XYZ file of N, CA and C in Angstrom:
672
model
N 6.763 9.794 12.400
C 5.799 9.543 11.247
C 6.755 9.847 9.888
N 7.598 10.940 10.004
C 8.777 11.070 8.961
C 9.326 9.456 8.387
N 9.896 8.877 9.189
C 10.401 7.487 9.074
C 9.378 7.287 8.205
N 8.188 6.845 8.741
C 7.462 6.252 7.835
C 7.214 6.146 6.331
N 7.909 7.669 6.352
C 7.097 8.416 4.977
C 8.401 7.831 4.059
N 9.604 7.778 4.581
C 11.560 7.811 4.183
C 11.236 6.073 3.663
N 10.473 5.106 4.170
C 10.548 3.866 4.156
C 9.965 3.938 2.932
N 8.262 4.509 2.720
C 7.375 3.913 1.762
C 8.262 4.711 0.593
N 8.602 5.553 0.725
C 9.106 6.807 -0.612
C 10.394 5.625 -0.755
N 11.099 5.352 -0.270
C 12.293 4.210 -0.624
C 11.348 3.055 -1.830
N 10.696 2.242 -1.057
C 9.880 1.111 -1.674
C 9.242 1.956 -2.916
N 8.958 2.870 -3.048
C 8.600 3.070 -4.336
C 9.641 3.775 -5.607
N 10.400 4.195 -5.305
C 11.624 4.693 -6.049
C 12.354 3.227 -6.591
N 12.530 2.461 -5.851
C 13.150 0.987 -6.006
C 12.194 0.650 -7.641
N 11.140 0.140 -7.024
C 10.202 -0.284 -7.615
C 10.364 0.569 -9.189
N 10.469 2.115 -9.293
C 10.193 2.399 -10.426
C 11.334 1.974 -11.082
N 12.770 2.360 -9.917
C 14.229 1.697 -10.843
C 14.422 0.407 -11.460
N 13.482 -0.129 -11.171
C 13.532 -2.014 -11.770
C 13.190 -1.713 -12.759
N 11.702 -1.008 -13.240
C 11.511 -0.850 -14.521
C 11.765 0.372 -15.421
N 13.023 0.897 -14.747
C 13.705 1.839 -15.754
C 13.876 3.280 -15.686
N 12.799 3.793 -14.847
C 12.703 5.292 -14.662
C 13.044 5.349 -13.008
N 13.871 6.417 -13.752
C 15.010 7.187 -12.339
C 14.471 8.185 -12.163
N 14.049 8.984 -11.203
C 14.193 10.047 -10.580
C 15.219 11.208 -10.924
N 14.442 12.107 -11.460
C 15.636 13.230 -11.963
C 16.282 12.858 -13.443
N 15.894 11.688 -13.811
C 16.750 11.208 -15.304
C 15.967 11.133 -16.282
N 14.521 10.298 -16.097
C 13.514 10.565 -17.055
C 12.320 10.511 -16.809
N 12.844 10.986 -15.206
C 10.929 10.908 -14.308
C 10.881 12.014 -13.487
N 10.142 12.822 -13.506
C 10.042 13.671 -12.174
C 9.200 13.443 -11.606
N 8.996 13.238 -9.950
C 7.984 12.708 -8.917
C 7.716 14.344 -7.947
N 6.649 14.369 -8.242
C 5.706 15.565 -7.126
C 5.326 14.812 -6.108
N 6.019 14.907 -4.872
C 5.659 14.260 -3.680
C 4.941 15.266 -2.774
N 3.810 14.884 -2.261
C 2.617 15.663 -1.390
C 2.327 14.574 -0.210
N 2.883 14.885 0.880
C 2.007 14.480 2.538
C 1.673 15.088 3.214
N 0.069 14.398 3.863
C -0.717 15.099 4.579
C -0.342 15.469 5.970
N 0.811 14.186 6.497
C 1.246 14.029 7.322
C 0.447 13.625 8.497
N -1.075 12.954 8.076
C -1.992 12.637 9.293
C -2.612 13.516 9.143
N -2.950 14.504 8.569
C -4.368 15.592 8.366
C -4.899 15.456 7.637
N -5.992 14.765 7.271
C -6.706 14.213 6.002
C -7.104 15.409 5.654
N -7.521 16.705 6.022
C -8.017 17.613 5.668
C -7.465 18.420 4.898
N -6.100 18.387 5.453
C -4.859 18.866 4.096
C -5.475 17.868 2.173
N -5.812 16.786 2.338
C -5.842 16.323 1.095
C -6.841 16.718 -0.228
N -7.574 17.475 0.244
C -8.022 18.378 -0.919
C -7.445 19.190 -1.424
N -6.355 20.196 -0.811
C -5.609 20.625 -0.802
C -4.439 20.547 -1.942
N -4.086 19.508 -1.535
C -2.570 19.045 -1.909
C -3.042 18.052 -3.509
N -4.622 17.531 -3.392
C -5.475 17.037 -4.356
C -5.041 18.091 -5.877
N -5.480 19.073 -5.525
C -5.407 20.223 -6.411
C -4.251 21.118 -7.013
N -3.721 20.956 -5.761
C -2.218 21.154 -6.581
C -1.581 20.132 -7.115
N -1.586 19.111 -7.307
C -1.161 18.415 -8.359
C -1.666 18.431 -9.555
N -3.076 18.833 -9.261
C -4.042 18.753 -10.674
C -3.202 20.114 -11.324
N -3.152 21.441 -10.655
C -2.776 22.427 -11.217
C -1.226 22.473 -11.507
N -0.576 21.344 -11.327
C 0.691 21.225 -12.053
C 0.734 20.106 -13.279
N -0.567 19.931 -13.406
C -0.864 18.767 -14.842
C -0.069 17.729 -14.828
N 0.222 17.111 -13.895
C 1.231 15.699 -13.712
C 0.103 15.052 -14.373
N 0.953 13.734 -15.143
C 0.555 12.677 -15.888
C -0.937 11.948 -15.304
N 0.075 11.534 -13.922
C -0.754 10.377 -13.033
C -0.721 10.931 -12.011
N -1.593 10.487 -11.219
C -1.427 10.697 -9.535
C -1.853 8.881 -9.030
N -0.424 8.925 -8.126
C -0.777 7.707 -6.953
C -0.957 8.188 -5.650
N -2.060 7.356 -4.971
C -2.620 7.646 -4.207
C -3.180 6.663 -3.148
N -2.811 6.487 -1.951
C -3.829 5.680 -0.734
C -5.203 5.740 -1.171
N -6.206 4.955 -0.374
C -7.747 5.042 -0.262
C -8.020 6.758 -0.159
N -7.721 6.991 1.108
C -8.615 8.326 1.226
C -8.124 9.341 0.268
N -7.121 9.679 0.269
C -5.839 10.108 -0.749
C -7.091 10.585 -2.060
N -6.852 9.165 -2.777
C -7.505 9.047 -3.722
C -8.618 9.659 -4.127
N -9.578 9.468 -3.075
C -10.640 9.252 -3.388
C -10.928 11.280 -2.940
N -9.860 12.512 -2.261
C -10.029 13.669 -2.804
C -9.247 13.553 -3.855
N -8.521 13.146 -4.790
C -8.030 13.075 -6.517
C -9.369 12.862 -6.834
N -10.181 12.132 -7.141
C -11.132 11.494 -7.847
C -11.691 13.404 -7.905
N -12.082 13.735 -6.560
C -12.628 14.794 -6.845
C -12.096 15.872 -7.455
N -10.838 15.983 -7.223
C -10.022 16.809 -8.051
C -9.954 16.848 -9.477
N -10.189 16.022 -10.139
C -9.620 15.585 -11.252
C -10.778 14.646 -12.323
N -11.116 14.696 -13.142
C -11.875 13.795 -13.835
C -11.249 13.053 -15.263
N -9.999 13.834 -15.140
C -9.246 13.455 -16.515
C -7.628 13.291 -16.502
N -7.080 13.225 -15.143
C -5.996 12.758 -15.064
C -6.024 11.505 -14.348
N -5.256 10.366 -15.148
C -5.363 8.883 -14.556
C -5.205 8.782 -13.011
N -5.742 7.955 -12.274
C -5.171 8.214 -10.675
C -4.959 6.572 -10.143
N -4.142 6.357 -9.613
C -3.650 4.665 -9.313
C -3.830 4.588 -7.839
N -4.778 4.229 -7.363
C -4.755 3.959 -6.020
C -3.811 2.803 -5.086
N -3.424 2.643 -4.327
C -2.769 1.302 -3.471
C -3.098 1.222 -2.220
N -3.479 0.066 -2.702
C -4.002 -0.756 -1.063
C -5.334 -0.643 -0.935
N -6.318 0.282 -1.339
C -7.481 0.374 -0.982
C -8.593 -0.504 -0.459
N -8.747 -0.353 0.620
C -9.491 -1.622 1.276
C -10.910 -1.973 0.397
N -11.923 -0.957 0.258
C -13.205 -1.082 -0.462
C -13.256 0.072 -1.185
N -12.944 -0.319 -2.744
C -12.983 0.808 -3.598
C -14.041 1.162 -3.843
N -14.712 0.236 -3.838
C -16.084 0.328 -4.654
C -16.963 1.001 -3.406
N -17.140 0.299 -2.152
C -17.679 0.924 -0.880
C -17.097 2.585 -1.253
N -16.150 2.801 -1.156
C -15.752 4.108 -0.851
C -16.245 5.096 -2.127
N -16.845 4.656 -3.244
C -17.043 4.813 -4.183
C -15.748 5.979 -5.428
N -14.601 5.310 -5.222
C -13.482 5.255 -6.004
C -13.979 4.436 -7.599
N -14.019 3.310 -7.327
C -14.583 2.767 -8.701
C -15.843 2.180 -8.608
N -16.649 1.878 -10.246
C -17.827 1.517 -10.370
C -17.939 0.055 -9.744
N -16.713 -0.962 -10.175
C -16.602 -2.496 -9.827
C -15.284 -2.675 -10.211
N -14.587 -3.878 -9.209
C -13.406 -4.249 -9.435
C -12.859 -4.311 -10.858
N -13.589 -5.252 -11.239
C -13.896 -5.785 -12.586
C -13.714 -4.518 -13.686
N -14.680 -4.076 -13.764
C -14.965 -2.952 -14.482
C -14.978 -1.044 -13.873
N -13.378 -0.873 -13.660
C -13.542 0.723 -12.382
C -14.447 1.467 -13.177
N -14.218 1.855 -14.435
C -15.121 2.942 -14.884
C -14.130 4.571 -14.539
N -14.437 5.913 -15.290
C -13.634 6.834 -14.820
C -12.124 6.755 -14.951
N -11.657 7.406 -14.034
C -10.313 7.638 -14.379
C -9.505 7.006 -13.010
N -9.833 6.399 -12.466
C -9.430 5.402 -10.767
C -8.909 3.974 -11.457
N -8.185 3.774 -11.150
C -7.668 2.047 -11.527
C -6.793 1.606 -9.897
N -6.015 0.692 -9.892
C -5.137 0.147 -9.116
C -5.692 -1.065 -8.446
N -5.175 -1.091 -6.853
C -4.798 -2.119 -6.107
C -5.959 -2.133 -4.912
N -6.438 -3.177 -4.629
C -7.696 -3.551 -3.559
C -6.543 -4.127 -2.647
N -7.159 -4.164 -1.309
C -6.705 -4.799 -0.439
C -7.533 -6.171 -0.120
N -8.879 -5.808 -0.535
C -9.603 -6.746 -0.084
C -9.909 -7.642 1.438
N -9.430 -6.381 2.220
C -9.080 -6.853 3.433
C -10.518 -7.104 4.223
N -11.561 -6.686 4.385
C -12.808 -6.486 5.487
C -12.621 -7.928 5.931
N -13.058 -8.473 4.570
C -14.051 -10.056 4.636
C -12.728 -10.719 4.987
N -11.672 -10.869 4.805
C -10.254 -11.482 5.372
C -10.249 -11.255 6.867
N -10.631 -10.095 7.041
C -10.359 -9.579 8.835
C -10.768 -10.934 9.420
N -12.133 -10.889 8.994
C -13.219 -11.747 10.065
C -12.891 -13.213 9.869
N -12.030 -13.674 8.658
C -11.549 -15.073 8.736
C -10.099 -15.298 9.367
N -9.106 -14.228 9.411
C -8.310 -14.247 10.025
C -8.862 -14.473 11.643
N -9.813 -13.623 11.995
C -10.235 -13.500 13.792
C -10.486 -15.427 14.040
N -11.247 -16.085 13.043
C -11.635 -17.349 13.173
C -10.540 -18.385 13.334
N -9.451 -17.996 12.399
C -8.271 -18.868 12.334
C -7.674 -18.729 13.873
N -7.358 -17.319 14.131
C -7.405 -17.419 15.684
C -7.488 -17.832 16.828
N -9.022 -18.101 16.552
C -9.740 -18.343 17.725
C -9.499 -20.256 17.944
N -9.350 -20.563 16.749
C -9.069 -22.266 16.167
C -7.423 -22.501 16.811
N -6.733 -21.494 16.406
C -5.422 -21.684 16.782
C -5.098 -21.729 18.380
N -6.023 -20.695 19.048
C -5.521 -20.384 20.423
C -6.754 -21.344 21.277
N -6.542 -21.807 22.064
C -7.178 -22.941 22.819
C -8.008 -22.096 24.025
N -9.295 -21.663 24.462
C -10.183 -21.048 25.548
C -9.947 -19.316 25.045
N -10.044 -19.324 23.771
C -9.445 -17.489 23.684
C -10.915 -17.371 23.562
N -10.575 -15.903 24.664
C -12.019 -15.123 24.940
C -12.516 -13.785 24.534
N -11.059 -13.126 24.781
C -10.446 -11.773 24.372
C -9.506 -11.333 23.471
N -9.712 -10.406 22.457
C -8.868 -10.546 21.481
C -8.707 -8.882 21.372
N -6.960 -8.626 20.991
C -6.598 -7.012 21.596
C -6.545 -6.831 19.929
N -7.335 -5.772 19.065
C -7.711 -4.968 17.569
C -6.336 -4.260 18.021
N -5.282 -4.137 16.956
C -4.522 -3.010 16.765
C -4.929 -2.168 15.541
N -4.992 -1.005 15.968
C -5.638 -0.014 14.751
C -4.894 1.732 14.821
N -4.536 1.799 13.865
C -3.701 2.951 13.962
C -4.570 4.280 13.681
N -5.921 4.033 12.799
C -6.704 4.720 12.424
C -8.011 4.089 12.884
N -9.327 5.093 12.336
C -10.791 3.915 12.722
C -10.796 3.054 11.895
N -10.806 3.266 10.302
C -10.645 1.927 9.385
C -12.206 1.452 9.554
N -13.179 2.231 9.527
C -14.535 1.672 9.436
C -14.990 0.592 8.648
N -14.633 0.659 7.383
C -14.903 -0.444 6.793
C -14.249 -1.641 7.055
N -13.104 -1.263 7.393
C -12.434 -2.901 8.402
C -13.442 -3.428 9.707
N -13.341 -2.625 10.275
C -14.511 -2.600 11.954
C -15.537 -3.068 10.990
N -16.332 -3.043 10.235
C -17.889 -2.882 10.131
C -17.895 -4.770 9.634
N -17.074 -5.058 9.447
C -16.705 -6.758 9.111
C -16.439 -7.160 10.451
N -15.448 -6.623 11.466
C -14.717 -7.572 12.208
C -15.552 -7.758 13.421
N -16.000 -6.604 13.659
C -17.340 -6.544 14.542
C -17.985 -7.693 15.089
N -19.319 -7.840 13.812
C -19.834 -8.715 13.622
C -19.122 -10.253 14.150
N -18.411 -10.310 13.253
C -17.437 -11.693 13.396
C -17.389 -11.975 14.776
N -16.655 -11.085 15.635
C -16.063 -10.981 16.692
C -17.141 -11.769 17.881
N -18.298 -11.153 17.408
C -19.827 -11.189 18.186
C -20.250 -12.839 17.982
N -19.945 -13.141 16.277
C -20.739 -14.636 15.912
C -19.695 -15.296 16.566
N -18.264 -15.466 17.215
C -17.407 -15.977 18.224
C -17.251 -16.132 18.806
N -18.397 -15.449 19.508
C -17.895 -15.127 20.860
C -17.017 -14.603 21.823
N -16.013 -13.543 20.810
C -15.361 -13.008 21.410
C -15.175 -11.634 21.662
N -14.669 -11.207 22.436
C -14.646 -9.874 22.902
C -13.546 -9.049 22.507
N -14.327 -7.999 21.684
C -12.788 -7.351 20.940
C -12.455 -5.995 21.213
N -11.654 -5.962 22.225
C -11.088 -5.025 22.542
C -10.501 -3.933 21.097
N -10.653 -2.944 20.697
C -9.720 -2.166 19.915
C -9.271 -0.945 20.470
N -8.116 -1.473 20.164
C -6.366 -0.690 20.850
C -6.185 0.591 19.512
N -6.273 1.743 19.813
C -5.268 2.735 19.126
C -4.046 3.119 19.334
N -3.249 2.825 18.343
C -1.889 2.521 17.775
C -1.529 3.294 17.310
N -0.194 3.924 17.622
C 0.458 4.684 16.911
C 2.023 3.880 16.654
N 2.449 3.720 15.334
C 3.089 2.801 15.323
C 4.668 3.142 15.334
N 5.031 3.705 16.342
C 6.101 4.362 16.675
C 6.475 3.119 17.893
N 7.890 3.619 18.224
C 8.362 2.857 19.457
C 7.331 3.175 20.604
N 6.711 4.122 21.041
C 6.445 4.280 22.368
C 5.080 3.888 22.430
N 4.423 4.423 21.040
C 2.943 3.746 20.927
C 2.763 2.484 20.480
N 3.767 1.844 20.146
C 3.654 0.647 20.384
C 3.736 -0.429 21.235
N 4.301 -0.184 22.335
C 4.626 -0.095 23.551
C 3.352 0.130 24.601
N 2.960 1.367 24.332
C 1.701 1.598 24.739
C 0.647 0.634 24.154
N 0.434 0.281 23.320
C -0.681 -0.877 22.958
C -0.550 -1.650 23.499
N 0.197 -2.669 23.374
C 0.913 -3.498 23.688
C 0.445 -3.447 25.308
N 1.006 -2.941 26.391
C 0.300 -2.454 27.883
C -0.957 -2.268 27.706
N -1.547 -1.810 27.038
C -2.953 -1.900 27.419
C -3.819 -3.747 26.800
N -2.972 -4.035 25.884
C -3.842 -5.012 25.558
C -2.980 -6.138 26.677
N -2.299 -6.135 27.296
C -1.985 -6.613 28.798
C -3.014 -6.195 29.725
N -3.337 -5.135 29.892
C -4.315 -4.051 31.161
C -5.566 -4.486 30.532
N -5.969 -5.387 29.743
C -7.333 -5.320 29.297
C -7.376 -7.025 29.486
N -6.108 -8.052 29.479
C -6.459 -9.010 29.270
C -6.695 -9.996 28.219
N -6.153 -9.484 27.387
C -6.583 -10.303 25.660
C -5.316 -11.106 25.670
N -5.780 -12.246 24.901
C -5.451 -13.614 24.954
C -4.487 -13.896 23.469
N -5.094 -12.656 22.646
C -4.514 -12.939 21.810
C -4.477 -11.400 20.864
N -3.629 -11.317 19.584
C -3.517 -10.282 18.976
C -4.369 -10.007 17.494
N -4.722 -9.250 16.707
C -4.790 -9.584 15.662
C -4.912 -8.161 15.177
N -4.149 -7.726 13.898
C -4.187 -6.070 13.540
C -5.033 -5.731 11.954
N -5.464 -4.508 11.906
C -6.195 -4.277 10.237
C -5.230 -3.954 9.219
N -5.304 -4.159 8.540
C -4.675 -3.590 7.147
C -4.508 -2.312 7.355
N -2.852 -2.311 7.332
C -2.364 -0.610 7.791
C -1.384 -0.589 6.999
N -1.002 0.451 6.135
C 0.636 0.572 5.883
C 1.417 0.730 6.846
N 0.797 1.439 7.847
C 1.637 2.337 9.044
C 1.955 0.580 9.775
N 1.067 0.169 9.943
C 1.451 -1.285 10.898
C 2.535 -2.069 9.790
N 2.316 -2.286 8.582
C 3.336 -2.743 7.931
C 4.663 -2.416 8.180
N 4.803 -0.975 8.052
C 6.236 -0.632 8.059
C 6.805 -0.701 9.164
N 6.064 -1.253 10.403
C 6.587 -1.726 11.983
C 6.512 -2.772 12.122
N 6.240 -3.763 11.010
C 6.207 -5.163 11.167
C 6.884 -5.588 12.113
N 8.792 -5.023 11.958
C 9.445 -6.117 12.871
C 9.468 -5.605 14.141
N 8.890 -4.869 14.537
C 8.672 -4.195 16.065
C 7.826 -4.348 16.646
N 6.462 -4.558 15.741
C 5.416 -5.229 16.109
C 5.380 -6.778 16.646
N 6.107 -7.262 15.773
C 6.230 -9.222 16.576
C 7.318 -8.984 17.342
N 8.258 -8.623 17.263
C 9.497 -8.258 18.630
C 8.478 -8.268 20.146
N 7.805 -6.724 19.856
C 6.888 -6.785 21.026
C 5.523 -7.985 21.306
N 4.966 -8.500 20.670
C 3.972 -9.650 20.740
C 5.153 -10.899 21.124
N 6.107 -10.924 20.398
C 6.865 -11.880 21.552
C 7.618 -11.855 22.928
N 7.813 -10.512 23.077
C 8.050 -9.866 24.459
C 6.630 -10.632 25.412
N 5.806 -10.276 24.478
C 3.981 -10.408 25.698
C 3.928 -11.730 25.689
N 4.539 -12.444 25.218
C 4.169 -13.641 24.339
C 2.394 -13.655 24.096
N 1.952 -13.170 23.362
C 0.772 -12.772 22.778
C 1.087 -13.685 21.372
N 0.346 -14.773 21.058
C 0.116 -14.989 19.769
C -1.056 -14.390 19.239
N -0.359 -14.012 17.628
C -1.226 -12.769 16.761
C -1.360 -13.158 15.428
N -2.174 -12.901 15.185
C -2.036 -12.696 12.959
C -2.376 -11.792 12.579
N -1.503 -11.783 11.684
C -1.404 -10.471 10.671
C -2.295 -10.607 9.461
N -1.925 -9.784 8.750
C -2.654 -9.465 7.268
C -1.922 -9.746 6.387
N -0.265 -9.899 6.577
C 0.586 -10.183 5.424
C 1.464 -10.850 5.674
N 2.128 -11.748 5.093
C 2.665 -12.766 5.226
C 4.311 -12.166 5.790
N 4.763 -10.914 5.256
C 5.678 -10.375 5.814
C 6.030 -10.301 7.150
N 4.840 -10.025 7.992
C 4.944 -10.687 9.190
C 5.488 -11.636 9.722
N 5.192 -12.610 9.427
C 5.486 -14.213 9.381
C 7.552 -14.171 9.114
N 7.186 -13.589 7.958
C 8.737 -13.559 7.474
C 9.570 -13.133 8.902
N 9.143 -12.202 9.377
C 9.931 -11.181 10.779
C 9.579 -12.040 11.868
N 8.910 -13.279 11.793
C 9.266 -13.974 13.011
C 7.479 -14.035 13.508
N 6.727 -13.438 12.999
C 5.362 -13.583 13.215
C 4.431 -14.889 13.435
N 3.653 -15.445 14.132
C 2.947 -16.570 14.102
C 2.324 -16.914 13.298
N 1.421 -16.193 12.559
C 0.582 -16.349 11.642
C 0.585 -15.346 10.845
N -0.289 -15.112 9.566
C -0.309 -14.057 8.758
C -0.519 -14.553 6.962
N -1.126 -13.608 6.405
C -1.421 -13.737 5.090
C -2.903 -13.731 4.823
N -3.227 -14.627 3.569
C -4.627 -14.599 3.434
C -5.013 -13.536 3.018
N -4.291 -13.011 1.969
C -4.395 -11.823 0.678
C -4.865 -12.363 -0.445
């Protein structure tokens, strides 16, 4: 998990540097990590509010905790799957309140990816879904889509480290899936190179949620 945090921290600082913001020189960044313990999010959000930071940047669940902690400090959500459904914003066109940011729009697209996967793989009957967390909003869309396409969806809990990924694909093999689909997840994105490699080792066709997986050699991806 620590390695994943370092990867995303690197992306974050690189982006700021390109815009002329240098940490420790003209900007101070207060990092807070829940380390997969979501029950800590309210405490961490409250801590940032006490520090009177100028802006809070957070992923969807962390953004929800931040919103509960303050109505005045601007909050920038990152890659939120369903910000309207999660109560973060009133609408995508007019967010309202103190929250703005990016939406992944993944739930509907996951269903489309599943359809494309079936078209691409002849006689596909069973699909393995890699998910590092519950992802209820995405599953709400993809489960009925699988039923409509007459596909058996095997949901595979996936820890995106070396051992966890290998175990996930072993599970997929044991369940005799014919292809793999991944949910939208920053943790899977950070492990994309290894995921693509293992999928190739197991000779499992896969469709991913971002084109960067294809850049690493993945079969299909994108639709964002």
